[in-house]
Amino acid sequence: MGMANAAFPRPDMPGPQPVDTAKVKSLTGGRTAPLFGASASEAPDRIFKSAMTACGLAVLGVLLLIVYELVSGSGLSWHAFGFKFFAGSDWNPVSEQFGALPFIYGTLVSSLVALIIAVPLAVGVAVFTTEMCPKALRGPLSFFVELLAAIPSVIYGLWAMFVLVPLLSGYVEPFLGRTLGWTGLFTGAPYGLGMLAAGIILAIMIIPIISSITREVLLVVPQHQREGVLALGATRWEMIRVGVLRNARAGIVGGIILGLGRALGETMAVTMVIGNRPEIAKSLFAPGYTMASVLANEFSEATGDVYLSALVEIGLALFLVTIIVNALAQLLVWSVTRGQPRRANA
């Protein structure tokens, strides 16, 4: 009975009274206030939005500040040499004659050698981990490959000095000189230090970058592409070549260019093995210089204003090339991966 009376109140009990909205609006000046107060809840949102906007603008501000400092610092060199600075090969701080062509040549050659070695290995690792590797080994193998990117460059340089250079001078370079010396690319004394050593150490350093990007691109290739090619009677290799790699080629090229951007700007490991001599030589056994390594070696020694300005101009050129290369790589990767989910069995 008590429950029944609670469920059905007596007629003499007052029920819920309707809210007089007109009276509320008259008291609040025409506004109906929310239950918990809008001003108290909107303040944290405004603070959070302002903080995030400040973070984004801070990154842009740092980038603009770097560009400003590089442009202003290279003014003396630009007025003294103009465009001839990038075409001249004479680097003489005593007479204040500077030309950046040997450094540009060394950067391009070492990066090209690195790409020739790294691209087949990196793409092969990515194809194996996504298409052929057992699922139990896929995760650990990908982890150890990407772990190479976390190793400091000075460790790569030390390994190259104590392991790679003796191997090159004792076995690899003499063999290349005997077999391929007629090409002119493998001539000279096999000291181990030179363009070839720099290219090999750069290749090892950019393999995880190209491999990880290629793997991500392969994972977003639709599964029905693979199934359709196999249904037409293709072999596994034909399925990978036609159904997977062909559809992911733009993203793979983007990953390669991203690795090239890393190779162009690498400093410490290259400085330790390239030989650091500002000359242009056809042989890969000859020592060379890169734009990054000349900054690392000579920036602290620059005493004259023109000397310092010339080094800053090299830094500006390297900065612009790296920005362009990375932007192009990101654009190519985005053209493949936009709006496409990853495979569930990845």
mmCIF file of C-alpha atoms in Angstrom:
data_model
loop_
_atom_site.group_PDB
_atom_site.id
_atom_site.type_symbol
_atom_site.label_atom_id
_atom_site.label_comp_id
_atom_site.label_asym_id
_atom_site.label_seq_id
_atom_site.Cartn_x
_atom_site.Cartn_y
_atom_site.Cartn_z
ATOM 1 C CA MET A 1 0.000 0.000 0.000
ATOM 2 C CA GLY A 2 2.818 2.355 0.794
ATOM 3 C CA MET A 3 4.316 1.750 -2.620
ATOM 4 C CA ALA A 4 0.965 2.291 -4.296
ATOM 5 C CA ASN A 5 0.476 5.599 -2.521
ATOM 6 C CA ALA A 6 3.987 6.664 -3.538
ATOM 7 C CA ALA A 7 3.344 5.763 -7.155
ATOM 8 C CA PHE A 8 -0.036 7.529 -7.282
ATOM 9 C CA PRO A 9 0.050 10.775 -5.251
ATOM 10 C CA ARG A 10 -3.111 12.174 -3.707
ATOM 11 C CA PRO A 11 -4.997 14.859 -5.579
ATOM 12 C CA ASP A 12 -4.389 17.355 -2.791
ATOM 13 C CA MET A 13 -0.547 17.054 -3.193
ATOM 14 C CA PRO A 14 1.010 19.883 -5.261
ATOM 15 C CA GLY A 15 2.465 18.744 -8.594
ATOM 16 C CA PRO A 16 5.357 20.267 -10.595
ATOM 17 C CA GLN A 17 4.727 23.868 -11.498
ATOM 18 C CA PRO A 18 5.486 25.121 -15.037
ATOM 19 C CA VAL A 19 8.348 27.589 -15.483
ATOM 20 C CA ASP A 20 7.315 31.097 -16.390
ATOM 21 C CA THR A 21 9.837 31.815 -19.169
ATOM 22 C CA ALA A 22 8.614 35.352 -19.647
ATOM 23 C CA LYS A 23 9.351 36.156 -16.021
ATOM 24 C CA VAL A 24 12.817 34.555 -16.279
ATOM 25 C CA LYS A 25 13.653 36.580 -19.391
ATOM 26 C CA SER A 26 12.498 39.760 -17.720
ATOM 27 C CA LEU A 27 14.780 39.083 -14.759
ATOM 28 C CA THR A 28 17.827 38.150 -16.893
ATOM 29 C CA GLY A 29 17.512 40.887 -19.462
ATOM 30 C CA GLY A 30 16.094 38.682 -22.216
ATOM 31 C CA ARG A 31 18.633 35.842 -21.776
ATOM 32 C CA THR A 32 18.012 32.438 -20.318
ATOM 33 C CA ALA A 33 21.143 31.346 -18.389
ATOM 34 C CA PRO A 34 22.271 27.685 -18.668
ATOM 35 C CA LEU A 35 22.043 25.434 -15.677
ATOM 36 C CA PHE A 36 25.780 25.397 -14.781
ATOM 37 C CA GLY A 37 26.864 28.847 -15.988
ATOM 38 C CA ALA A 38 28.334 29.539 -19.426
ATOM 39 C CA SER A 39 31.029 31.953 -18.297
ATOM 40 C CA ALA A 40 32.674 29.423 -16.002
ATOM 41 C CA SER A 41 32.731 26.670 -18.637
ATOM 42 C CA GLU A 42 33.882 28.798 -21.585
ATOM 43 C CA ALA A 43 36.939 30.265 -19.861
ATOM 44 C CA PRO A 44 39.046 27.041 -19.978
ATOM 45 C CA ASP A 45 38.101 26.572 -23.635
ATOM 46 C CA ARG A 46 39.292 30.062 -24.496
ATOM 47 C CA ILE A 47 42.552 29.519 -22.608
ATOM 48 C CA PHE A 48 43.136 26.170 -24.317
ATOM 49 C CA LYS A 49 42.425 27.618 -27.770
ATOM 50 C CA SER A 50 44.777 30.536 -27.148
ATOM 51 C CA ALA A 51 47.534 28.225 -25.918
ATOM 52 C CA MET A 52 47.251 25.920 -28.957
ATOM 53 C CA THR A 53 47.213 28.893 -31.322
ATOM 54 C CA ALA A 54 50.325 30.262 -29.619
ATOM 55 C CA CYS A 55 52.083 26.905 -30.057
ATOM 56 C CA GLY A 56 51.309 26.833 -33.764
ATOM 57 C CA LEU A 57 52.404 30.428 -34.276
ATOM 58 C CA ALA A 58 55.563 29.792 -32.240
ATOM 59 C CA VAL A 59 56.684 27.061 -34.645
ATOM 60 C CA LEU A 60 56.043 29.330 -37.608
ATOM 61 C CA GLY A 61 57.841 32.154 -35.830
ATOM 62 C CA VAL A 62 60.926 30.000 -35.208
ATOM 63 C CA LEU A 63 61.000 29.023 -38.886
ATOM 64 C CA LEU A 64 60.763 32.634 -40.007
ATOM 65 C CA LEU A 65 63.450 33.639 -37.499
ATOM 66 C CA ILE A 66 65.816 30.990 -38.863
ATOM 67 C CA VAL A 67 65.250 32.186 -42.421
ATOM 68 C CA TYR A 68 65.778 35.811 -41.386
ATOM 69 C CA GLU A 69 69.048 35.065 -39.585
ATOM 70 C CA LEU A 70 70.382 33.005 -42.496
ATOM 71 C CA VAL A 71 69.460 35.640 -45.077
ATOM 72 C CA SER A 72 70.859 38.527 -43.054
ATOM 73 C CA GLY A 73 74.019 36.615 -42.117
ATOM 74 C CA SER A 74 74.804 35.700 -45.739
ATOM 75 C CA GLY A 75 74.466 39.266 -47.025
ATOM 76 C CA LEU A 76 78.205 39.991 -47.246
ATOM 77 C CA SER A 77 78.922 36.824 -49.205
ATOM 78 C CA TRP A 78 76.000 37.436 -51.523
ATOM 79 C CA HIS A 79 77.136 40.988 -52.326
ATOM 80 C CA ALA A 80 80.741 39.888 -52.794
ATOM 81 C CA PHE A 81 80.234 36.835 -55.029
ATOM 82 C CA GLY A 82 76.589 36.725 -56.154
ATOM 83 C CA PHE A 83 75.569 33.610 -58.042
ATOM 84 C CA LYS A 84 79.230 32.863 -58.773
ATOM 85 C CA PHE A 85 79.462 31.615 -55.204
ATOM 86 C CA PHE A 86 77.617 28.429 -56.178
ATOM 87 C CA ALA A 87 79.643 27.936 -59.376
ATOM 88 C CA GLY A 88 83.136 28.622 -58.040
ATOM 89 C CA SER A 89 85.414 25.835 -56.810
ATOM 90 C CA ASP A 90 88.090 27.909 -55.041
ATOM 91 C CA TRP A 91 87.831 27.832 -51.234
ATOM 92 C CA ASN A 92 90.635 29.952 -49.791
ATOM 93 C CA PRO A 93 89.943 31.707 -46.476
ATOM 94 C CA VAL A 94 93.328 33.464 -46.569
ATOM 95 C CA SER A 95 92.574 35.393 -49.763
ATOM 96 C CA GLU A 96 88.835 35.452 -48.998
ATOM 97 C CA GLN A 97 87.917 33.628 -52.183
ATOM 98 C CA PHE A 98 85.024 31.270 -51.654
ATOM 99 C CA GLY A 99 83.123 28.921 -53.932
ATOM 100 C CA ALA A 100 80.605 26.324 -52.819
ATOM 101 C CA LEU A 101 80.691 24.002 -55.848
ATOM 102 C CA PRO A 102 82.909 21.308 -54.202
ATOM 103 C CA PHE A 103 80.526 21.108 -51.259
ATOM 104 C CA ILE A 104 77.450 20.917 -53.483
ATOM 105 C CA TYR A 105 79.148 18.203 -55.541
ATOM 106 C CA GLY A 106 80.107 16.209 -52.456
ATOM 107 C CA THR A 107 76.593 16.479 -51.027
ATOM 108 C CA LEU A 108 74.955 15.302 -54.245
ATOM 109 C CA VAL A 109 77.395 12.456 -54.930
ATOM 110 C CA SER A 110 77.324 11.026 -51.405
ATOM 111 C CA SER A 111 73.523 11.247 -51.300
ATOM 112 C CA LEU A 112 73.221 9.578 -54.721
ATOM 113 C CA VAL A 113 75.478 6.711 -53.652
ATOM 114 C CA ALA A 114 73.398 6.332 -50.497
ATOM 115 C CA LEU A 115 70.156 6.140 -52.497
ATOM 116 C CA ILE A 116 71.567 3.563 -54.926
ATOM 117 C CA ILE A 117 72.455 1.310 -51.997
ATOM 118 C CA ALA A 118 69.519 2.031 -49.659
ATOM 119 C CA VAL A 119 66.492 2.051 -51.969
ATOM 120 C CA PRO A 120 66.563 -1.647 -53.010
ATOM 121 C CA LEU A 121 67.258 -2.775 -49.442
ATOM 122 C CA ALA A 122 64.598 -0.543 -47.878
ATOM 123 C CA VAL A 123 61.884 -1.430 -50.394
ATOM 124 C CA GLY A 124 62.758 -5.107 -50.054
ATOM 125 C CA VAL A 125 62.446 -4.951 -46.276
ATOM 126 C CA ALA A 126 59.107 -3.148 -46.551
ATOM 127 C CA VAL A 127 57.713 -5.673 -49.050
ATOM 128 C CA PHE A 128 58.875 -8.586 -46.920
ATOM 129 C CA THR A 129 57.347 -7.234 -43.696
ATOM 130 C CA THR A 130 53.989 -6.399 -45.303
ATOM 131 C CA GLU A 131 53.500 -9.209 -47.814
ATOM 132 C CA MET A 132 55.671 -12.215 -46.966
ATOM 133 C CA CYS A 133 56.789 -12.095 -43.342
ATOM 134 C CA PRO A 134 55.037 -14.378 -40.800
ATOM 135 C CA LYS A 135 52.748 -12.395 -38.538
ATOM 136 C CA ALA A 136 54.713 -13.402 -35.423
ATOM 137 C CA LEU A 137 57.913 -11.855 -36.821
ATOM 138 C CA ARG A 138 56.350 -8.815 -38.492
ATOM 139 C CA GLY A 139 56.218 -6.635 -35.394
ATOM 140 C CA PRO A 140 59.726 -7.398 -34.027
ATOM 141 C CA LEU A 141 61.348 -7.060 -37.456
ATOM 142 C CA SER A 142 59.690 -3.695 -38.090
ATOM 143 C CA PHE A 143 60.724 -2.533 -34.622
ATOM 144 C CA PHE A 144 64.384 -3.428 -35.099
ATOM 145 C CA VAL A 145 64.507 -1.817 -38.549
ATOM 146 C CA GLU A 146 63.012 1.420 -37.243
ATOM 147 C CA LEU A 147 65.354 1.259 -34.247
ATOM 148 C CA LEU A 148 68.195 2.101 -36.624
ATOM 149 C CA ALA A 149 66.720 5.593 -36.976
ATOM 150 C CA ALA A 150 67.087 6.191 -33.220
ATOM 151 C CA ILE A 151 70.846 5.565 -33.136
ATOM 152 C CA PRO A 152 72.809 8.854 -32.853
ATOM 153 C CA SER A 153 74.798 9.797 -35.925
ATOM 154 C CA VAL A 154 78.055 9.976 -33.950
ATOM 155 C CA ILE A 155 77.651 6.270 -33.131
ATOM 156 C CA TYR A 156 77.346 5.553 -36.842
ATOM 157 C CA GLY A 157 80.478 7.601 -37.387
ATOM 158 C CA LEU A 158 82.455 5.710 -34.762
ATOM 159 C CA TRP A 159 81.292 2.372 -36.183
ATOM 160 C CA ALA A 160 82.321 3.509 -39.655
ATOM 161 C CA MET A 161 85.763 4.601 -38.440
ATOM 162 C CA PHE A 162 86.567 1.348 -36.643
ATOM 163 C CA VAL A 163 84.683 -1.196 -38.771
ATOM 164 C CA LEU A 164 83.607 0.142 -42.164
ATOM 165 C CA VAL A 165 86.771 2.035 -43.136
ATOM 166 C CA PRO A 166 89.128 -0.937 -42.471
ATOM 167 C CA LEU A 167 86.814 -3.210 -44.475
ATOM 168 C CA LEU A 168 86.761 -0.794 -47.377
ATOM 169 C CA SER A 169 90.499 -0.162 -47.426
ATOM 170 C CA GLY A 170 91.458 -3.803 -46.963
ATOM 171 C CA TYR A 171 88.938 -5.710 -49.069
ATOM 172 C CA VAL A 172 86.170 -3.790 -50.833
ATOM 173 C CA GLU A 173 88.041 -0.932 -52.517
ATOM 174 C CA PRO A 174 90.918 -3.124 -53.835
ATOM 175 C CA PHE A 175 88.337 -5.510 -55.297
ATOM 176 C CA LEU A 176 86.379 -2.677 -56.900
ATOM 177 C CA GLY A 177 89.592 -1.173 -58.260
ATOM 178 C CA ARG A 178 90.562 -4.468 -59.933
ATOM 179 C CA THR A 179 87.148 -5.232 -61.387
ATOM 180 C CA LEU A 180 85.541 -1.840 -62.076
ATOM 181 C CA GLY A 181 88.533 0.470 -62.222
ATOM 182 C CA TRP A 182 88.010 0.939 -65.979
ATOM 183 C CA THR A 183 84.902 3.027 -65.226
ATOM 184 C CA GLY A 184 86.956 5.732 -63.513
ATOM 185 C CA LEU A 185 84.686 5.639 -60.471
ATOM 186 C CA PHE A 186 86.925 3.272 -58.502
ATOM 187 C CA THR A 187 90.484 4.455 -58.994
ATOM 188 C CA GLY A 188 93.126 5.764 -56.659
ATOM 189 C CA ALA A 189 94.625 4.670 -53.367
ATOM 190 C CA PRO A 190 92.238 2.573 -51.244
ATOM 191 C CA TYR A 191 92.438 4.578 -48.023
ATOM 192 C CA GLY A 192 88.856 3.800 -46.986
ATOM 193 C CA LEU A 193 88.004 7.448 -46.317
ATOM 194 C CA GLY A 194 86.129 9.142 -49.111
ATOM 195 C CA MET A 195 82.867 9.440 -50.994
ATOM 196 C CA LEU A 196 82.203 5.703 -50.988
ATOM 197 C CA ALA A 197 82.442 5.428 -47.213
ATOM 198 C CA ALA A 198 80.187 8.462 -46.795
ATOM 199 C CA GLY A 199 77.629 7.013 -49.200
ATOM 200 C CA ILE A 200 77.549 3.650 -47.426
ATOM 201 C CA ILE A 201 77.109 5.121 -43.953
ATOM 202 C CA LEU A 202 74.374 7.420 -45.272
ATOM 203 C CA ALA A 203 72.646 4.430 -46.858
ATOM 204 C CA ILE A 204 72.560 2.618 -43.527
ATOM 205 C CA MET A 205 71.122 5.712 -41.853
ATOM 206 C CA ILE A 206 68.304 6.304 -44.355
ATOM 207 C CA ILE A 207 67.186 2.680 -44.741
ATOM 208 C CA PRO A 208 64.768 2.841 -41.764
ATOM 209 C CA ILE A 209 63.221 6.087 -43.055
ATOM 210 C CA ILE A 210 62.544 4.785 -46.559
ATOM 211 C CA SER A 211 61.480 1.388 -45.229
ATOM 212 C CA SER A 212 58.981 2.756 -42.700
ATOM 213 C CA ILE A 213 57.387 5.157 -45.205
ATOM 214 C CA THR A 214 57.196 2.434 -47.853
ATOM 215 C CA ARG A 215 55.645 0.042 -45.354
ATOM 216 C CA GLU A 216 52.963 2.564 -44.397
ATOM 217 C CA VAL A 217 52.178 3.172 -48.060
ATOM 218 C CA LEU A 218 51.942 -0.545 -48.851
ATOM 219 C CA LEU A 219 49.575 -1.089 -45.934
ATOM 220 C CA VAL A 220 46.998 1.323 -47.360
ATOM 221 C CA VAL A 221 46.868 -0.367 -50.770
ATOM 222 C CA PRO A 222 43.339 -1.874 -50.910
ATOM 223 C CA GLN A 223 43.187 -5.593 -50.282
ATOM 224 C CA HIS A 224 40.921 -6.147 -53.286
ATOM 225 C CA GLN A 225 43.817 -5.065 -55.519
ATOM 226 C CA ARG A 226 45.795 -8.069 -54.338
ATOM 227 C CA GLU A 227 42.845 -10.425 -54.548
ATOM 228 C CA GLY A 228 41.911 -9.242 -58.034
ATOM 229 C CA VAL A 229 45.410 -9.802 -59.419
ATOM 230 C CA LEU A 230 45.631 -13.252 -57.832
ATOM 231 C CA ALA A 231 42.185 -14.146 -59.197
ATOM 232 C CA LEU A 232 43.468 -13.458 -62.707
ATOM 233 C CA GLY A 233 46.106 -16.165 -62.243
ATOM 234 C CA ALA A 234 49.102 -14.020 -61.350
ATOM 235 C CA THR A 235 51.950 -15.362 -59.250
ATOM 236 C CA ARG A 236 52.845 -13.852 -55.903
ATOM 237 C CA TRP A 237 55.655 -11.817 -57.421
ATOM 238 C CA GLU A 238 53.367 -10.526 -60.162
ATOM 239 C CA MET A 239 50.738 -9.646 -57.570
ATOM 240 C CA ILE A 240 53.280 -7.634 -55.564
ATOM 241 C CA ARG A 241 54.725 -5.961 -58.644
ATOM 242 C CA VAL A 242 51.429 -5.129 -60.406
ATOM 243 C CA GLY A 243 48.851 -4.982 -57.636
ATOM 244 C CA VAL A 244 50.890 -3.450 -54.813
ATOM 245 C CA LEU A 245 54.044 -1.642 -55.920
ATOM 246 C CA ARG A 246 52.443 -0.038 -58.961
ATOM 247 C CA ASN A 247 49.624 1.412 -56.873
ATOM 248 C CA ALA A 248 52.040 2.640 -54.199
ATOM 249 C CA ARG A 249 54.777 4.036 -56.455
ATOM 250 C CA ALA A 250 54.034 7.707 -55.712
ATOM 251 C CA GLY A 251 54.239 7.094 -51.964
ATOM 252 C CA ILE A 252 57.404 5.026 -52.355
ATOM 253 C CA VAL A 253 59.014 7.854 -54.316
ATOM 254 C CA GLY A 254 57.937 10.207 -51.537
ATOM 255 C CA GLY A 255 59.658 8.000 -48.965
ATOM 256 C CA ILE A 256 62.800 7.929 -51.100
ATOM 257 C CA ILE A 257 62.829 11.716 -51.340
ATOM 258 C CA LEU A 258 62.297 11.924 -47.586
ATOM 259 C CA GLY A 259 65.347 9.717 -47.105
ATOM 260 C CA LEU A 260 67.220 11.950 -49.536
ATOM 261 C CA GLY A 261 66.379 14.931 -47.334
ATOM 262 C CA ARG A 262 67.931 13.136 -44.368
ATOM 263 C CA ALA A 263 71.020 12.267 -46.402
ATOM 264 C CA LEU A 264 71.475 15.847 -47.608
ATOM 265 C CA GLY A 265 71.520 17.256 -44.095
ATOM 266 C CA GLU A 266 73.464 14.552 -42.258
ATOM 267 C CA THR A 267 76.548 16.001 -40.602
ATOM 268 C CA MET A 268 78.483 14.104 -37.956
ATOM 269 C CA ALA A 269 78.795 10.631 -39.443
ATOM 270 C CA VAL A 270 79.675 11.997 -42.878
ATOM 271 C CA THR A 271 82.239 14.396 -41.441
ATOM 272 C CA MET A 272 84.071 11.508 -39.781
ATOM 273 C CA VAL A 273 84.497 9.400 -42.941
ATOM 274 C CA ILE A 274 84.344 11.598 -46.065
ATOM 275 C CA GLY A 275 87.900 12.950 -45.834
ATOM 276 C CA ASN A 276 86.971 16.668 -45.687
ATOM 277 C CA ARG A 277 88.847 17.987 -48.715
ATOM 278 C CA PRO A 278 87.206 20.662 -50.941
ATOM 279 C CA GLU A 279 87.856 19.095 -54.334
ATOM 280 C CA ILE A 280 85.868 17.615 -57.196
ATOM 281 C CA ALA A 281 87.017 14.146 -58.187
ATOM 282 C CA LYS A 282 85.441 11.480 -60.367
ATOM 283 C CA SER A 283 86.610 8.563 -58.245
ATOM 284 C CA LEU A 284 84.526 7.522 -55.248
ATOM 285 C CA PHE A 285 87.727 6.616 -53.435
ATOM 286 C CA ALA A 286 88.756 10.285 -53.322
ATOM 287 C CA PRO A 287 87.981 12.416 -50.271
ATOM 288 C CA GLY A 288 85.365 15.130 -50.506
ATOM 289 C CA TYR A 289 83.305 17.634 -48.568
ATOM 290 C CA THR A 290 79.588 18.224 -48.062
ATOM 291 C CA MET A 291 77.696 21.384 -47.191
ATOM 292 C CA ALA A 292 76.844 20.040 -43.757
ATOM 293 C CA SER A 293 80.347 18.826 -42.952
ATOM 294 C CA VAL A 294 82.034 22.099 -43.933
ATOM 295 C CA LEU A 295 79.739 23.921 -41.523
ATOM 296 C CA ALA A 296 80.608 21.503 -38.732
ATOM 297 C CA ASN A 297 84.342 21.717 -39.380
ATOM 298 C CA GLU A 298 84.970 25.367 -40.165
ATOM 299 C CA PHE A 299 82.260 27.440 -38.515
ATOM 300 C CA SER A 300 84.191 27.744 -35.255
ATOM 301 C CA GLU A 301 87.350 28.718 -37.182
ATOM 302 C CA ALA A 302 85.747 31.485 -39.247
ATOM 303 C CA THR A 303 87.417 34.732 -38.174
ATOM 304 C CA GLY A 304 86.734 37.084 -41.088
ATOM 305 C CA ASP A 305 83.305 38.520 -41.764
ATOM 306 C CA VAL A 306 83.250 37.338 -45.375
ATOM 307 C CA TYR A 307 84.384 33.860 -44.331
ATOM 308 C CA LEU A 308 81.585 33.622 -41.780
ATOM 309 C CA SER A 309 79.058 35.001 -44.249
ATOM 310 C CA ALA A 310 80.077 32.410 -46.852
ATOM 311 C CA LEU A 311 79.461 29.592 -44.376
ATOM 312 C CA VAL A 312 76.075 31.057 -43.465
ATOM 313 C CA GLU A 313 75.171 31.194 -47.156
ATOM 314 C CA ILE A 314 76.018 27.513 -47.464
ATOM 315 C CA GLY A 315 73.725 26.883 -44.507
ATOM 316 C CA LEU A 316 70.954 28.878 -46.193
ATOM 317 C CA ALA A 317 71.285 26.864 -49.389
ATOM 318 C CA LEU A 318 71.221 23.604 -47.442
ATOM 319 C CA PHE A 319 68.184 24.769 -45.465
ATOM 320 C CA LEU A 320 66.201 25.691 -48.573
ATOM 321 C CA VAL A 321 67.078 22.460 -50.388
ATOM 322 C CA THR A 322 66.072 20.368 -47.371
ATOM 323 C CA ILE A 323 62.756 22.219 -46.966
ATOM 324 C CA ILE A 324 61.880 21.760 -50.649
ATOM 325 C CA VAL A 325 62.848 18.081 -50.670
ATOM 326 C CA ASN A 326 60.863 17.269 -47.524
ATOM 327 C CA ALA A 327 57.802 19.200 -48.714
ATOM 328 C CA LEU A 328 57.850 17.320 -52.014
ATOM 329 C CA ALA A 329 58.182 14.003 -50.193
ATOM 330 C CA GLN A 330 55.266 14.763 -47.866
ATOM 331 C CA LEU A 331 53.122 15.738 -50.856
ATOM 332 C CA LEU A 332 53.848 12.482 -52.662
ATOM 333 C CA VAL A 333 53.164 10.362 -49.580
ATOM 334 C CA TRP A 334 49.912 12.241 -48.924
ATOM 335 C CA SER A 335 48.778 11.654 -52.513
ATOM 336 C CA VAL A 336 48.783 7.907 -51.826
ATOM 337 C CA THR A 337 47.681 7.635 -48.186
ATOM 338 C CA ARG A 338 44.913 10.281 -48.043
ATOM 339 C CA GLY A 339 41.636 8.891 -46.786
ATOM 340 C CA GLN A 340 42.717 5.247 -47.039
ATOM 341 C CA PRO A 341 42.598 3.030 -43.929
ATOM 342 C CA ARG A 342 45.373 0.650 -43.069
ATOM 343 C CA ARG A 343 44.925 -3.070 -43.510
ATOM 344 C CA ALA A 344 43.549 -4.814 -40.455
ATOM 345 C CA ASN A 345 46.177 -7.560 -40.567
ATOM 346 C CA ALA A 346 49.065 -5.107 -40.377
#
